[in-house]
mmCIF file of C-alpha atoms in Angstrom:
data_model
loop_
_atom_site.group_PDB
_atom_site.id
_atom_site.type_symbol
_atom_site.label_atom_id
_atom_site.label_comp_id
_atom_site.label_asym_id
_atom_site.label_seq_id
_atom_site.Cartn_x
_atom_site.Cartn_y
_atom_site.Cartn_z
ATOM 1 C CA MET A 1440 123.767 126.726 121.802
ATOM 2 C CA TYR A 1441 126.960 125.107 123.072
ATOM 3 C CA GLU A 1442 130.126 124.547 121.116
ATOM 4 C CA GLY A 1443 130.431 121.293 119.114
ATOM 5 C CA ALA A 1444 131.244 118.405 121.433
ATOM 6 C CA VAL A 1445 129.234 119.693 124.413
ATOM 7 C CA GLN A 1446 126.098 120.165 122.331
ATOM 8 C CA ASP A 1447 126.593 116.752 120.679
ATOM 9 C CA LEU A 1448 126.706 115.112 124.091
ATOM 10 C CA ILE A 1449 123.631 117.021 125.316
ATOM 11 C CA ASP A 1450 121.758 115.938 122.170
ATOM 12 C CA GLU A 1451 122.741 112.287 122.591
ATOM 13 C CA LEU A 1452 121.845 112.259 126.300
ATOM 14 C CA GLY A 1453 118.517 113.952 125.534
ATOM 15 C CA ARG A 1454 117.523 110.972 123.376
ATOM 16 C CA LEU A 1455 117.559 108.617 126.379
ATOM 17 C CA PRO A 1456 114.196 107.731 127.915
ATOM 18 C CA GLY A 1457 113.255 109.989 130.830
ATOM 19 C CA VAL A 1458 116.096 112.448 130.157
ATOM 20 C CA GLY A 1459 114.773 115.864 129.144
ATOM 21 C CA PRO A 1460 116.860 118.765 127.792
ATOM 22 C CA LYS A 1461 117.519 120.184 131.293
ATOM 23 C CA SER A 1462 118.644 116.829 132.678
ATOM 24 C CA ALA A 1463 120.787 116.229 129.594
ATOM 25 C CA GLN A 1464 122.498 119.577 130.187
ATOM 26 C CA ARG A 1465 123.021 118.832 133.875
ATOM 27 C CA ILE A 1466 124.470 115.394 133.130
ATOM 28 C CA ALA A 1467 126.743 116.831 130.413
ATOM 29 C CA PHE A 1468 128.195 119.445 132.779
ATOM 30 C CA HIS A 1469 128.590 116.844 135.480
ATOM 31 C CA LEU A 1470 130.591 114.719 133.025
ATOM 32 C CA LEU A 1471 132.643 117.714 131.860
ATOM 33 C CA ALA A 1472 133.765 118.251 135.436
ATOM 34 C CA ALA A 1473 134.117 114.526 136.227
ATOM 35 C CA ASP A 1474 137.274 112.450 136.346
ATOM 36 C CA PRO A 1475 138.102 111.372 132.755
ATOM 37 C CA ALA A 1476 138.455 107.779 133.991
ATOM 38 C CA ASP A 1477 134.808 107.798 135.179
ATOM 39 C CA VAL A 1478 133.573 109.059 131.831
ATOM 40 C CA ARG A 1479 135.740 106.497 130.053
ATOM 41 C CA ARG A 1480 134.171 103.755 132.201
ATOM 42 C CA LEU A 1481 130.661 104.860 131.207
ATOM 43 C CA ALA A 1482 131.623 104.964 127.512
ATOM 44 C CA ASP A 1483 133.194 101.509 127.801
ATOM 45 C CA ALA A 1484 130.126 100.119 129.591
ATOM 46 C CA LEU A 1485 127.978 101.319 126.669
ATOM 47 C CA VAL A 1486 130.208 99.695 124.071
ATOM 48 C CA GLU A 1487 130.535 96.497 126.116
ATOM 49 C CA VAL A 1488 126.810 96.073 126.617
ATOM 50 C CA LYS A 1489 126.199 96.134 122.874
ATOM 51 C CA ALA A 1490 129.170 93.908 122.111
ATOM 52 C CA ARG A 1491 128.582 91.270 124.775
ATOM 53 C CA VAL A 1492 124.919 91.173 125.740
ATOM 54 C CA GLN A 1493 122.492 89.145 123.712
ATOM 55 C CA PHE A 1494 119.158 87.547 124.422
ATOM 56 C CA CYS A 1495 118.904 83.982 125.710
ATOM 57 C CA THR A 1496 117.886 81.769 122.782
ATOM 58 C CA VAL A 1497 115.527 79.782 125.029
ATOM 59 C CA CYS A 1498 113.764 82.240 127.334
ATOM 60 C CA GLY A 1499 114.542 85.646 125.786
ATOM 61 C CA ASN A 1500 116.128 87.072 128.938
ATOM 62 C CA VAL A 1501 119.269 89.199 128.585
ATOM 63 C CA SER A 1502 122.388 87.087 128.676
ATOM 64 C CA GLN A 1503 126.108 87.168 128.012
ATOM 65 C CA GLU A 1504 126.028 83.656 126.618
ATOM 66 C CA GLU A 1505 123.713 81.750 124.319
ATOM 67 C CA LEU A 1506 121.742 80.624 127.384
ATOM 68 C CA CYS A 1507 121.008 82.966 130.290
ATOM 69 C CA ARG A 1508 122.035 82.308 133.872
ATOM 70 C CA VAL A 1509 118.678 80.732 134.763
ATOM 71 C CA CYS A 1510 118.442 78.505 131.679
ATOM 72 C CA ARG A 1511 122.063 77.349 132.232
ATOM 73 C CA ASP A 1512 121.397 76.402 135.856
ATOM 74 C CA PRO A 1513 120.661 72.627 136.114
ATOM 75 C CA ARG A 1514 119.100 73.118 139.570
ATOM 76 C CA ARG A 1515 116.179 75.108 138.145
ATOM 77 C CA VAL A 1516 112.939 73.094 137.926
ATOM 78 C CA PRO A 1517 112.224 72.439 134.223
ATOM 79 C CA SER A 1518 108.498 71.706 134.688
ATOM 80 C CA VAL A 1519 107.410 75.248 135.619
ATOM 81 C CA ILE A 1520 107.694 78.303 133.356
ATOM 82 C CA CYS A 1521 106.973 81.793 134.614
ATOM 83 C CA VAL A 1522 105.948 84.113 131.768
ATOM 84 C CA VAL A 1523 106.958 87.765 132.193
ATOM 85 C CA GLU A 1524 106.935 90.855 129.993
ATOM 86 C CA GLU A 1525 110.506 92.122 130.341
ATOM 87 C CA PRO A 1526 113.951 91.031 131.584
ATOM 88 C CA LYS A 1527 113.570 93.416 134.523
ATOM 89 C CA ASP A 1528 110.611 91.336 135.712
ATOM 90 C CA VAL A 1529 112.921 88.308 135.889
ATOM 91 C CA VAL A 1530 115.225 90.289 138.165
ATOM 92 C CA ALA A 1531 112.295 91.348 140.365
ATOM 93 C CA ILE A 1532 111.096 87.766 140.757
ATOM 94 C CA GLU A 1533 114.603 86.393 141.323
ATOM 95 C CA ARG A 1534 114.961 88.862 144.165
ATOM 96 C CA THR A 1535 112.080 87.163 146.031
ATOM 97 C CA ARG A 1536 113.949 83.788 145.955
ATOM 98 C CA GLU A 1537 110.464 82.215 145.834
ATOM 99 C CA PHE A 1538 110.592 80.765 142.346
ATOM 100 C CA ARG A 1539 112.792 77.839 141.350
ATOM 101 C CA GLY A 1540 111.471 77.227 137.835
ATOM 102 C CA ARG A 1541 112.417 78.830 134.535
ATOM 103 C CA TYR A 1542 111.264 81.968 132.751
ATOM 104 C CA HIS A 1543 109.891 83.051 129.433
ATOM 105 C CA VAL A 1544 110.296 86.720 128.509
ATOM 106 C CA LEU A 1545 107.631 87.914 126.068
ATOM 107 C CA GLY A 1546 109.349 91.188 125.223
ATOM 108 C CA GLY A 1547 106.292 93.300 126.029
ATOM 109 C CA ALA A 1548 102.518 93.030 126.375
ATOM 110 C CA ILE A 1549 99.590 93.217 123.995
ATOM 111 C CA ASN A 1550 98.873 96.918 123.479
ATOM 112 C CA PRO A 1551 96.680 97.935 120.529
ATOM 113 C CA ILE A 1552 97.448 101.645 121.090
ATOM 114 C CA ASP A 1553 101.174 101.059 120.572
ATOM 115 C CA ASN A 1554 100.391 98.562 117.817
ATOM 116 C CA VAL A 1555 101.788 95.592 119.746
ATOM 117 C CA GLY A 1556 99.862 92.424 118.912
ATOM 118 C CA PRO A 1557 100.429 88.774 119.927
ATOM 119 C CA ASP A 1558 102.682 88.247 116.883
ATOM 120 C CA ASP A 1559 105.112 90.883 118.205
ATOM 121 C CA LEU A 1560 105.646 88.903 121.409
ATOM 122 C CA ARG A 1561 107.673 85.716 121.874
ATOM 123 C CA ILE A 1562 104.546 83.526 122.025
ATOM 124 C CA SER A 1563 105.473 81.022 119.309
ATOM 125 C CA GLU A 1564 108.803 80.484 121.138
ATOM 126 C CA LEU A 1565 106.782 79.732 124.294
ATOM 127 C CA MET A 1566 104.630 77.226 122.406
ATOM 128 C CA GLY A 1567 107.807 75.581 121.118
ATOM 129 C CA ARG A 1568 109.045 75.113 124.692
ATOM 130 C CA LEU A 1569 105.773 73.456 125.723
ATOM 131 C CA ALA A 1570 105.764 70.939 122.843
ATOM 132 C CA ASP A 1571 107.742 68.111 124.483
ATOM 133 C CA GLY A 1572 105.532 67.836 127.588
ATOM 134 C CA THR A 1573 108.266 68.648 130.161
ATOM 135 C CA VAL A 1574 106.419 71.744 131.320
ATOM 136 C CA THR A 1575 103.334 71.118 133.459
ATOM 137 C CA GLU A 1576 102.634 74.563 134.895
ATOM 138 C CA VAL A 1577 102.755 78.014 133.329
ATOM 139 C CA ILE A 1578 102.621 80.973 135.729
ATOM 140 C CA LEU A 1579 101.372 84.134 134.032
ATOM 141 C CA ALA A 1580 103.291 86.966 135.684
ATOM 142 C CA THR A 1581 102.554 89.833 133.307
ATOM 143 C CA ASP A 1582 101.986 93.268 134.864
ATOM 144 C CA PRO A 1583 98.685 93.761 136.771
ATOM 145 C CA ASN A 1584 97.532 96.487 134.344
ATOM 146 C CA VAL A 1585 95.253 96.531 131.282
ATOM 147 C CA GLU A 1586 97.944 95.383 128.824
ATOM 148 C CA GLY A 1587 99.319 92.715 131.152
ATOM 149 C CA GLU A 1588 95.837 91.358 131.909
ATOM 150 C CA ALA A 1589 94.974 91.259 128.200
ATOM 151 C CA THR A 1590 98.196 89.366 127.494
ATOM 152 C CA SER A 1591 97.548 86.857 130.280
ATOM 153 C CA THR A 1592 93.960 86.329 129.117
ATOM 154 C CA TYR A 1593 95.195 85.736 125.574
ATOM 155 C CA LEU A 1594 97.820 83.240 126.758
ATOM 156 C CA ALA A 1595 95.407 81.448 129.126
ATOM 157 C CA ARG A 1596 93.058 80.834 126.189
ATOM 158 C CA LEU A 1597 95.892 79.146 124.305
ATOM 159 C CA LEU A 1598 97.362 77.214 127.232
ATOM 160 C CA VAL A 1599 94.392 75.914 129.262
ATOM 161 C CA PRO A 1600 93.077 73.739 126.378
ATOM 162 C CA MET A 1601 96.540 72.119 126.219
ATOM 163 C CA GLY A 1602 95.856 70.558 129.622
ATOM 164 C CA LEU A 1603 98.508 72.621 131.436
ATOM 165 C CA ARG A 1604 98.091 74.051 134.915
ATOM 166 C CA VAL A 1605 97.897 77.777 134.180
ATOM 167 C CA THR A 1606 98.140 80.218 137.108
ATOM 168 C CA ARG A 1607 98.177 83.974 137.526
ATOM 169 C CA LEU A 1608 100.009 85.850 140.295
ATOM 170 C CA ALA A 1609 97.667 86.910 143.114
ATOM 171 C CA SER A 1610 96.342 90.449 143.151
ATOM 172 C CA GLY A 1611 95.662 92.086 146.485
ATOM 173 C CA LEU A 1612 96.864 94.528 149.059
ATOM 174 C CA PRO A 1613 100.589 95.250 148.964
ATOM 175 C CA VAL A 1614 102.342 93.997 152.111
ATOM 176 C CA GLY A 1615 103.210 96.870 154.415
ATOM 177 C CA GLY A 1616 100.577 99.019 152.732
ATOM 178 C CA ASP A 1617 97.610 100.769 154.245
ATOM 179 C CA LEU A 1618 94.105 99.446 153.490
ATOM 180 C CA GLU A 1619 92.695 102.959 153.530
ATOM 181 C CA TYR A 1620 94.949 104.044 150.669
ATOM 182 C CA ALA A 1621 94.383 101.013 148.416
ATOM 183 C CA ASP A 1622 92.522 101.820 145.200
ATOM 184 C CA GLU A 1623 89.087 100.247 144.709
ATOM 185 C CA VAL A 1624 90.230 97.759 142.089
ATOM 186 C CA THR A 1625 93.037 96.434 144.284
ATOM 187 C CA LEU A 1626 90.748 96.281 147.309
ATOM 188 C CA GLY A 1627 88.101 94.510 145.201
ATOM 189 C CA ARG A 1628 90.697 91.967 144.088
ATOM 190 C CA ALA A 1629 91.775 91.469 147.686
ATOM 191 C CA PHE A 1630 88.164 90.562 148.596
ATOM 192 C CA GLU A 1631 87.763 88.329 145.587
ATOM 193 C CA GLY A 1632 90.972 86.450 146.407
ATOM 194 C CA ARG A 1633 90.394 86.237 150.178
ATOM 195 C CA ARG A 1634 91.606 83.053 151.816
ATOM 196 C CA GLN A 1635 90.102 81.056 154.629
ATOM 197 C CA ILE A 1636 92.203 80.890 157.762
ATOM 198 C CA SER A 1637 92.280 77.466 159.338
ATOM 199 C CA ALA A 1638 91.761 77.546 163.075
ATOM 200 C CA MET B 942 121.322 91.233 139.824
ATOM 201 C CA TYR B 943 121.990 91.293 136.068
ATOM 202 C CA GLU B 944 124.776 89.545 134.259
ATOM 203 C CA GLY B 945 128.114 91.367 133.954
ATOM 204 C CA ALA B 946 127.887 93.996 131.232
ATOM 205 C CA VAL B 947 124.233 94.929 131.860
ATOM 206 C CA GLN B 948 124.822 95.462 135.566
ATOM 207 C CA ASP B 949 128.019 97.425 134.848
ATOM 208 C CA LEU B 950 126.090 99.776 132.590
ATOM 209 C CA ILE B 951 123.252 100.184 135.119
ATOM 210 C CA ASP B 952 125.845 100.982 137.804
ATOM 211 C CA GLU B 953 127.613 103.564 135.630
ATOM 212 C CA LEU B 954 124.343 105.222 134.573
ATOM 213 C CA GLY B 955 123.181 105.280 138.187
ATOM 214 C CA ARG B 956 126.155 107.483 139.093
ATOM 215 C CA LEU B 957 124.890 110.307 136.850
ATOM 216 C CA PRO B 958 123.123 113.211 138.586
ATOM 217 C CA GLY B 959 119.348 112.799 138.667
ATOM 218 C CA VAL B 960 119.470 109.188 137.461
ATOM 219 C CA GLY B 961 118.219 106.773 140.148
ATOM 220 C CA PRO B 962 118.430 102.975 140.009
ATOM 221 C CA LYS B 963 115.053 102.639 138.249
ATOM 222 C CA SER B 964 115.930 105.202 135.565
ATOM 223 C CA ALA B 965 119.354 103.612 135.115
ATOM 224 C CA GLN B 966 117.664 100.264 134.529
ATOM 225 C CA ARG B 967 115.184 101.760 132.069
ATOM 226 C CA ILE B 968 117.940 103.553 130.133
ATOM 227 C CA ALA B 969 120.085 100.389 130.071
ATOM 228 C CA PHE B 970 117.238 98.321 128.591
ATOM 229 C CA HIS B 971 116.449 101.074 126.124
ATOM 230 C CA LEU B 972 120.093 100.979 124.982
ATOM 231 C CA LEU B 973 120.114 97.174 124.840
ATOM 232 C CA ALA B 974 117.246 97.313 122.376
ATOM 233 C CA ALA B 975 118.565 100.389 120.511
ATOM 234 C CA ASP B 976 120.412 100.489 117.202
ATOM 235 C CA PRO B 977 124.123 99.788 117.921
ATOM 236 C CA ALA B 978 125.034 102.910 115.890
ATOM 237 C CA ASP B 979 123.022 105.106 118.296
ATOM 238 C CA VAL B 980 124.766 103.645 121.323
ATOM 239 C CA ARG B 981 128.122 104.038 119.590
ATOM 240 C CA ARG B 982 127.318 107.729 118.970
ATOM 241 C CA LEU B 983 126.558 108.278 122.655
ATOM 242 C CA ALA B 984 129.795 106.521 123.680
ATOM 243 C CA ASP B 985 131.755 108.612 121.159
ATOM 244 C CA ALA B 986 130.125 111.836 122.360
ATOM 245 C CA LEU B 987 131.286 111.017 125.894
ATOM 246 C CA VAL B 988 134.860 110.372 124.812
ATOM 247 C CA GLU B 989 134.905 113.435 122.528
ATOM 248 C CA VAL B 990 133.659 115.796 125.200
ATOM 249 C CA LYS B 991 136.494 114.863 127.511
ATOM 250 C CA ALA B 992 139.088 114.917 124.739
ATOM 251 C CA ARG B 993 138.095 118.187 123.098
ATOM 252 C CA VAL B 994 136.323 120.404 125.598
ATOM 253 C CA GLN B 995 138.340 122.596 127.903
ATOM 254 C CA PHE B 996 137.675 125.794 129.795
ATOM 255 C CA CYS B 997 138.335 129.222 128.250
ATOM 256 C CA THR B 998 141.562 130.556 129.777
ATOM 257 C CA VAL B 999 140.072 134.059 129.995
ATOM 258 C CA CYS B 1000 136.454 133.708 131.133
ATOM 259 C CA GLY B 1001 136.224 130.084 132.314
ATOM 260 C CA ASN B 1002 133.363 129.166 129.979
ATOM 261 C CA VAL B 1003 133.439 125.762 128.255
ATOM 262 C CA SER B 1004 135.302 125.921 124.976
ATOM 263 C CA GLN B 1005 136.832 123.792 122.264
ATOM 264 C CA GLU B 1006 139.728 126.208 121.860
ATOM 265 C CA GLU B 1007 141.933 128.148 124.254
ATOM 266 C CA LEU B 1008 139.452 131.036 124.059
ATOM 267 C CA CYS B 1009 135.699 130.455 124.019
ATOM 268 C CA ARG B 1010 133.386 131.648 121.262
ATOM 269 C CA VAL B 1011 132.521 134.874 123.086
ATOM 270 C CA CYS B 1012 136.093 135.792 124.043
ATOM 271 C CA ARG B 1013 137.249 135.096 120.437
ATOM 272 C CA ASP B 1014 134.573 137.367 118.966
ATOM 273 C CA PRO B 1015 136.049 140.837 118.241
ATOM 274 C CA ARG B 1016 132.550 142.366 118.023
ATOM 275 C CA ARG B 1017 131.881 141.745 121.713
ATOM 276 C CA VAL B 1018 132.165 144.922 123.823
ATOM 277 C CA PRO B 1019 135.330 144.603 125.980
ATOM 278 C CA SER B 1020 134.274 147.199 128.568
ATOM 279 C CA VAL B 1021 131.432 145.206 130.149
ATOM 280 C CA ILE B 1022 131.829 141.873 131.959
ATOM 281 C CA CYS B 1023 128.848 139.836 133.068
ATOM 282 C CA VAL B 1024 129.708 137.558 136.007
ATOM 283 C CA VAL B 1025 127.805 134.253 136.148
ATOM 284 C CA GLU B 1026 128.035 131.075 138.190
ATOM 285 C CA GLU B 1027 128.101 128.383 135.505
ATOM 286 C CA PRO B 1028 128.601 127.921 131.741
ATOM 287 C CA LYS B 1029 124.877 127.152 131.401
ATOM 288 C CA ASP B 1030 124.137 130.686 132.617
ATOM 289 C CA VAL B 1031 126.164 132.023 129.675
ATOM 290 C CA VAL B 1032 123.948 130.020 127.335
ATOM 291 C CA ALA B 1033 120.793 131.330 129.023
ATOM 292 C CA ILE B 1034 121.944 134.961 128.673
ATOM 293 C CA GLU B 1035 123.172 134.491 125.086
ATOM 294 C CA ARG B 1036 119.689 133.229 124.232
ATOM 295 C CA THR B 1037 118.215 136.647 125.174
ATOM 296 C CA ARG B 1038 120.488 138.408 122.617
ATOM 297 C CA GLU B 1039 120.417 141.374 125.032
ATOM 298 C CA PHE B 1040 124.021 141.345 126.105
ATOM 299 C CA ARG B 1041 126.937 142.293 123.839
ATOM 300 C CA GLY B 1042 129.748 142.314 126.402
ATOM 301 C CA ARG B 1043 131.908 139.474 127.715
ATOM 302 C CA TYR B 1044 131.459 136.943 130.509
ATOM 303 C CA HIS B 1045 133.251 135.687 133.547
ATOM 304 C CA VAL B 1046 132.274 132.237 134.836
ATOM 305 C CA LEU B 1047 132.927 131.828 138.547
ATOM 306 C CA GLY B 1048 132.452 128.072 138.593
ATOM 307 C CA GLY B 1049 129.860 128.175 141.387
ATOM 308 C CA ALA B 1050 128.664 130.385 144.213
ATOM 309 C CA ILE B 1051 129.711 130.926 147.815
ATOM 310 C CA ASN B 1052 128.066 128.161 149.822
ATOM 311 C CA PRO B 1053 129.339 127.481 153.346
ATOM 312 C CA ILE B 1054 127.234 124.299 153.639
ATOM 313 C CA ASP B 1055 128.984 122.734 150.631
ATOM 314 C CA ASN B 1056 132.280 124.234 151.802
ATOM 315 C CA VAL B 1057 132.598 126.552 148.793
ATOM 316 C CA GLY B 1058 134.338 129.784 149.757
ATOM 317 C CA PRO B 1059 135.510 132.756 147.647
ATOM 318 C CA ASP B 1060 138.886 131.065 147.072
ATOM 319 C CA ASP B 1061 137.156 128.170 145.295
ATOM 320 C CA LEU B 1062 135.675 130.529 142.706
ATOM 321 C CA ARG B 1063 137.485 132.224 139.812
ATOM 322 C CA ILE B 1064 137.573 135.583 141.587
ATOM 323 C CA SER B 1065 141.335 136.264 141.321
ATOM 324 C CA GLU B 1066 141.042 135.630 137.560
ATOM 325 C CA LEU B 1067 138.262 138.261 137.475
ATOM 326 C CA MET B 1068 140.470 140.723 139.329
ATOM 327 C CA GLY B 1069 143.235 140.059 136.807
ATOM 328 C CA ARG B 1070 140.902 140.966 133.963
ATOM 329 C CA LEU B 1071 139.970 144.265 135.621
ATOM 330 C CA ALA B 1072 143.587 145.359 136.188
ATOM 331 C CA ASP B 1073 144.229 147.189 132.882
ATOM 332 C CA GLY B 1074 141.194 149.501 133.133
ATOM 333 C CA THR B 1075 139.450 148.326 129.926
ATOM 334 C CA VAL B 1076 136.423 147.115 131.888
ATOM 335 C CA THR B 1077 134.148 149.867 133.203
ATOM 336 C CA GLU B 1078 131.030 147.886 134.174
ATOM 337 C CA VAL B 1079 130.614 144.555 135.936
ATOM 338 C CA ILE B 1080 127.123 143.034 135.843
ATOM 339 C CA LEU B 1081 126.571 140.566 138.672
ATOM 340 C CA ALA B 1082 124.336 137.862 137.220
ATOM 341 C CA THR B 1083 124.616 135.157 139.873
ATOM 342 C CA ASP B 1084 121.455 133.199 140.699
ATOM 343 C CA PRO B 1085 118.722 135.052 142.643
ATOM 344 C CA ASN B 1086 119.022 132.679 145.620
ATOM 345 C CA VAL B 1087 120.864 132.792 148.946
ATOM 346 C CA GLU B 1088 124.203 131.566 147.548
ATOM 347 C CA GLY B 1089 124.021 133.784 144.464
ATOM 348 C CA GLU B 1090 123.121 136.864 146.533
ATOM 349 C CA ALA B 1091 125.960 136.161 148.967
ATOM 350 C CA THR B 1092 128.389 135.853 146.069
ATOM 351 C CA SER B 1093 127.205 139.095 144.476
ATOM 352 C CA THR B 1094 127.416 140.938 147.789
ATOM 353 C CA TYR B 1095 130.952 139.651 148.283
ATOM 354 C CA LEU B 1096 131.981 140.723 144.771
ATOM 355 C CA ALA B 1097 130.281 144.126 145.052
ATOM 356 C CA ARG B 1098 132.327 144.843 148.179
ATOM 357 C CA LEU B 1099 135.508 144.179 146.207
ATOM 358 C CA LEU B 1100 134.508 145.945 142.991
ATOM 359 C CA VAL B 1101 132.662 149.124 144.056
ATOM 360 C CA PRO B 1102 135.741 150.603 145.810
ATOM 361 C CA MET B 1103 137.662 150.138 142.526
ATOM 362 C CA GLY B 1104 135.471 152.818 140.964
ATOM 363 C CA LEU B 1105 133.697 150.431 138.605
ATOM 364 C CA ARG B 1106 130.005 150.599 137.732
ATOM 365 C CA VAL B 1107 128.659 147.449 139.436
ATOM 366 C CA THR B 1108 125.113 146.335 138.617
ATOM 367 C CA ARG B 1109 122.872 143.404 139.579
ATOM 368 C CA LEU B 1110 120.186 141.882 137.374
ATOM 369 C CA ALA B 1111 116.684 143.122 138.266
ATOM 370 C CA SER B 1112 114.485 140.964 140.475
ATOM 371 C CA GLY B 1113 110.728 141.078 139.953
ATOM 372 C CA LEU B 1114 107.718 139.327 138.541
ATOM 373 C CA PRO B 1115 108.478 136.856 135.776
ATOM 374 C CA VAL B 1116 107.033 137.978 132.436
ATOM 375 C CA GLY B 1117 103.941 135.945 131.557
ATOM 376 C CA GLY B 1118 103.522 135.019 135.215
ATOM 377 C CA ASP B 1119 100.561 135.562 137.470
ATOM 378 C CA LEU B 1120 100.859 138.147 140.272
ATOM 379 C CA GLU B 1121 98.691 136.048 142.546
ATOM 380 C CA TYR B 1122 101.127 133.125 142.412
ATOM 381 C CA ALA B 1123 104.314 135.143 142.966
ATOM 382 C CA ASP B 1124 106.034 134.403 146.269
ATOM 383 C CA GLU B 1125 106.256 137.225 148.810
ATOM 384 C CA VAL B 1126 109.967 137.819 148.324
ATOM 385 C CA THR B 1127 109.637 138.188 144.555
ATOM 386 C CA LEU B 1128 106.587 140.426 144.937
ATOM 387 C CA GLY B 1129 108.455 142.490 147.524
ATOM 388 C CA ARG B 1130 111.359 142.896 145.129
ATOM 389 C CA ALA B 1131 108.967 143.897 142.363
ATOM 390 C CA PHE B 1132 107.657 146.732 144.569
ATOM 391 C CA GLU B 1133 111.132 147.748 145.612
ATOM 392 C CA GLY B 1134 112.293 147.914 141.992
ATOM 393 C CA ARG B 1135 109.146 149.591 140.596
ATOM 394 C CA ARG B 1136 109.714 152.071 137.775
ATOM 395 C CA GLN B 1137 107.976 155.317 137.016
ATOM 396 C CA ILE B 1138 106.042 155.364 133.773
ATOM 397 C CA SER B 1139 106.479 158.589 131.842
ATOM 398 C CA ALA B 1140 103.228 160.042 130.494
#
């Protein structure tokens, strides 16, 4: 409907996840009216990200070098690996400043509907990292949903027989939440995982 | 939180209208995993749109030449001008195939809250187009909201004394809609604008 370049941009924007035709149009007109330097910066950021960003050869996290920031850091504890689905989970956990070990990014979760099986995840790479005996604990931090649980169950079956300490992040009530509004499964998990308070 | 280029891209995407930090992150990771040629195409589309797209010197619509597609087309009726707020309104009206005249894009609507007054709109350019007497009808097709109505009222006050036929798009029930769910204002307008059916 639009002339050449405008329609091309709307089409390209519309291919992005979560951007429908209306949003694509709105973004395109925003960019048409924007400072050319701003648009240039966005275009450059796109080119740069493909040219410079790779995946860490050890943990699979996004990285600008062969090893990611965490794997490069000698202060990180080498005996604990936290297994997550995606690089964004690494960022979420780093934000807590609770974890001083290393990560392993699977690149997804087992999901038969989307045809993602264990062989599509970076599980053999994880096994490779466990071979030399440095790692003593594996924390399974996949998402607390059906796919994440299935992935953790699958991994636990592989890892527990190897004599490793295998842990799963606690499920329960979100801090700052309201008990009344918790769903039954979460509330059930909160009961199941209740802790004794010492006097 | 991410290394250099990834964070730069998330920041740039997050500046787009309707794209929050979570969406920016999701789009960035989608692009990281995407075919480099696809990302290149998006970057090129951004650069192209700024390099090639300008605004029609007559009507203010987006265009790749000095005159837009409508203003270049000799089959378009020169005596009727349809006044709209934005280029996307031109596209919406063109889609109906109802209108064979020309357009005038104001570039917005009068909105005191956002500090947009009549002088910020392309009203003097509209007056210039009306000077030679070719135009006999001006259709006010601004949005049917407070700002659009204010803009149309303002324009009508200028144009009616010039002896032009000035019309406003009909308000009423949307076709395919459900009377029960129409808001009171729309339903009121539908009564106000009711038409007699000839036997």
